[in-house]
Amino acid sequence: MTVRPILIAGDPRLSTPAVPVTVFDEEFAAFVEDLFATNTAADGAGLAANQVGDPRAVFIYDLRDADGRQRGCVVNPVLETSERPETMPDPEDDLEGCLSVPGEWFPTGRAHWARVTGVDATGAPVSVEGTDYLARCLQHETDHLAGHLYLERLIGRHRREARRMIKDRGWTVPGDQWTPGTSSDPR
């Protein structure tokens, strides 16, 4: 397993929709294991393939919530959710972060419930359903594969703060990345 560098906001690969996975071979299985290793090294809740520069439609999740540890892989995901709130998110209860926006957290409105269907790393059908933190993670990672960072979901002053942060950090050029567990870790 290899810990891969994670792309930082501003890289166009993060805004490019993923391509469906059609080959489930040893190389793909090893890649999925790399996603888990990278996510663990970064202390993340999930990681999408395009965050490490790979265009395939796959994400992993590995988090702890009220239901215990939730861990898995979804390939070619299709997302369903309950209604998304249209009000200002709670600045304490709705904080969201991203490994491609390291060290930053912003209140983000998400649906309370989500289900993702697709296949696993071997091509077998899979369905993952959850509320609260797991639902947030499923929506976040599916957004990545559609070419969207969570920053695009921000509203009001939070959206303005995020834009200012991106500019202040210089995250406006392709190729910025960081490798978890190394001196390039920006957190």
PDB file of N, CA, C and O in Angstrom, residues 5 8 102 177-187:
ATOM      1  N   PRO A   5       0.019  11.414  -2.725  1.00  0.00           N
ATOM      2  CA  PRO A   5      -0.200  12.844  -2.519  1.00  0.00           C
ATOM      3  C   PRO A   5      -1.656  13.203  -2.805  1.00  0.00           C
ATOM      4  O   PRO A   5      -2.274  12.658  -3.712  1.00  0.00           O
ATOM      5  N   ILE A   8      -4.733  19.681  -3.862  1.00  0.00           N
ATOM      6  CA  ILE A   8      -5.311  20.785  -3.106  1.00  0.00           C
ATOM      7  C   ILE A   8      -6.199  21.607  -4.038  1.00  0.00           C
ATOM      8  O   ILE A   8      -5.931  21.735  -5.235  1.00  0.00           O
ATOM      9  N   PRO A 102      -7.002  21.344   3.136  1.00  0.00           N
ATOM     10  CA  PRO A 102      -6.451  20.921   4.430  1.00  0.00           C
ATOM     11  C   PRO A 102      -6.435  22.029   5.482  1.00  0.00           C
ATOM     12  O   PRO A 102      -6.070  23.164   5.208  1.00  0.00           O
ATOM     13  N   GLN A 177      -0.288  20.083  -3.975  1.00  0.00           N
ATOM     14  CA  GLN A 177      -0.636  18.823  -3.323  1.00  0.00           C
ATOM     15  C   GLN A 177       0.113  18.704  -2.008  1.00  0.00           C
ATOM     16  O   GLN A 177       1.030  19.455  -1.735  1.00  0.00           O
ATOM     17  N   TRP A 178      -0.301  17.740  -1.213  1.00  0.00           N
ATOM     18  CA  TRP A 178       0.391  17.447   0.036  1.00  0.00           C
ATOM     19  C   TRP A 178       0.362  15.944   0.258  1.00  0.00           C
ATOM     20  O   TRP A 178      -0.532  15.251  -0.241  1.00  0.00           O
ATOM     21  N   THR A 179       1.354  15.447   0.952  1.00  0.00           N
ATOM     22  CA  THR A 179       1.420  14.010   1.235  1.00  0.00           C
ATOM     23  C   THR A 179       1.288  13.806   2.736  1.00  0.00           C
ATOM     24  O   THR A 179       2.126  14.294   3.503  1.00  0.00           O
ATOM     25  N   PRO A 180       0.227  13.135   3.174  1.00  0.00           N
ATOM     26  CA  PRO A 180       0.037  12.913   4.603  1.00  0.00           C
ATOM     27  C   PRO A 180       1.242  12.237   5.251  1.00  0.00           C
ATOM     28  O   PRO A 180       1.853  11.333   4.661  1.00  0.00           O
ATOM     29  N   GLY A 181       1.597  12.716   6.433  1.00  0.00           N
ATOM     30  CA  GLY A 181       2.698  12.111   7.174  1.00  0.00           C
ATOM     31  C   GLY A 181       4.077  12.587   6.767  1.00  0.00           C
ATOM     32  O   GLY A 181       5.070  12.024   7.217  1.00  0.00           O
ATOM     33  N   THR A 182       4.155  13.609   5.912  1.00  0.00           N
ATOM     34  CA  THR A 182       5.463  14.118   5.490  1.00  0.00           C
ATOM     35  C   THR A 182       5.573  15.602   5.864  1.00  0.00           C
ATOM     36  O   THR A 182       4.618  16.197   6.349  1.00  0.00           O
ATOM     37  N   SER A 183       6.719  16.169   5.595  1.00  0.00           N
ATOM     38  CA  SER A 183       6.922  17.573   5.910  1.00  0.00           C
ATOM     39  C   SER A 183       6.061  18.497   5.047  1.00  0.00           C
ATOM     40  O   SER A 183       5.921  19.671   5.358  1.00  0.00           O
ATOM     41  N   SER A 184       5.469  17.969   3.966  1.00  0.00           N
ATOM     42  CA  SER A 184       4.609  18.801   3.124  1.00  0.00           C
ATOM     43  C   SER A 184       3.164  18.827   3.642  1.00  0.00           C
ATOM     44  O   SER A 184       2.296  19.423   3.022  1.00  0.00           O
ATOM     45  N   ASP A 185       2.899  18.216   4.812  1.00  0.00           N
ATOM     46  CA  ASP A 185       1.568  18.193   5.401  1.00  0.00           C
ATOM     47  C   ASP A 185       1.194  19.603   5.848  1.00  0.00           C
ATOM     48  O   ASP A 185       1.799  20.132   6.768  1.00  0.00           O
ATOM     49  N   PRO A 186       0.231  20.248   5.176  1.00  0.00           N
ATOM     50  CA  PRO A 186      -0.077  21.655   5.456  1.00  0.00           C
ATOM     51  C   PRO A 186      -0.978  21.898   6.656  1.00  0.00           C
ATOM     52  O   PRO A 186      -1.247  23.037   6.987  1.00  0.00           O
ATOM     53  N   ARG A 187      -1.423  20.864   7.335  1.00  0.00           N
ATOM     54  CA  ARG A 187      -2.362  21.065   8.457  1.00  0.00           C
ATOM     55  C   ARG A 187      -1.653  21.540   9.686  1.00  0.00           C
ATOM     56  O   ARG A 187      -0.595  21.410  10.020  1.00  0.00           O
TER      57      ARG A 187
END
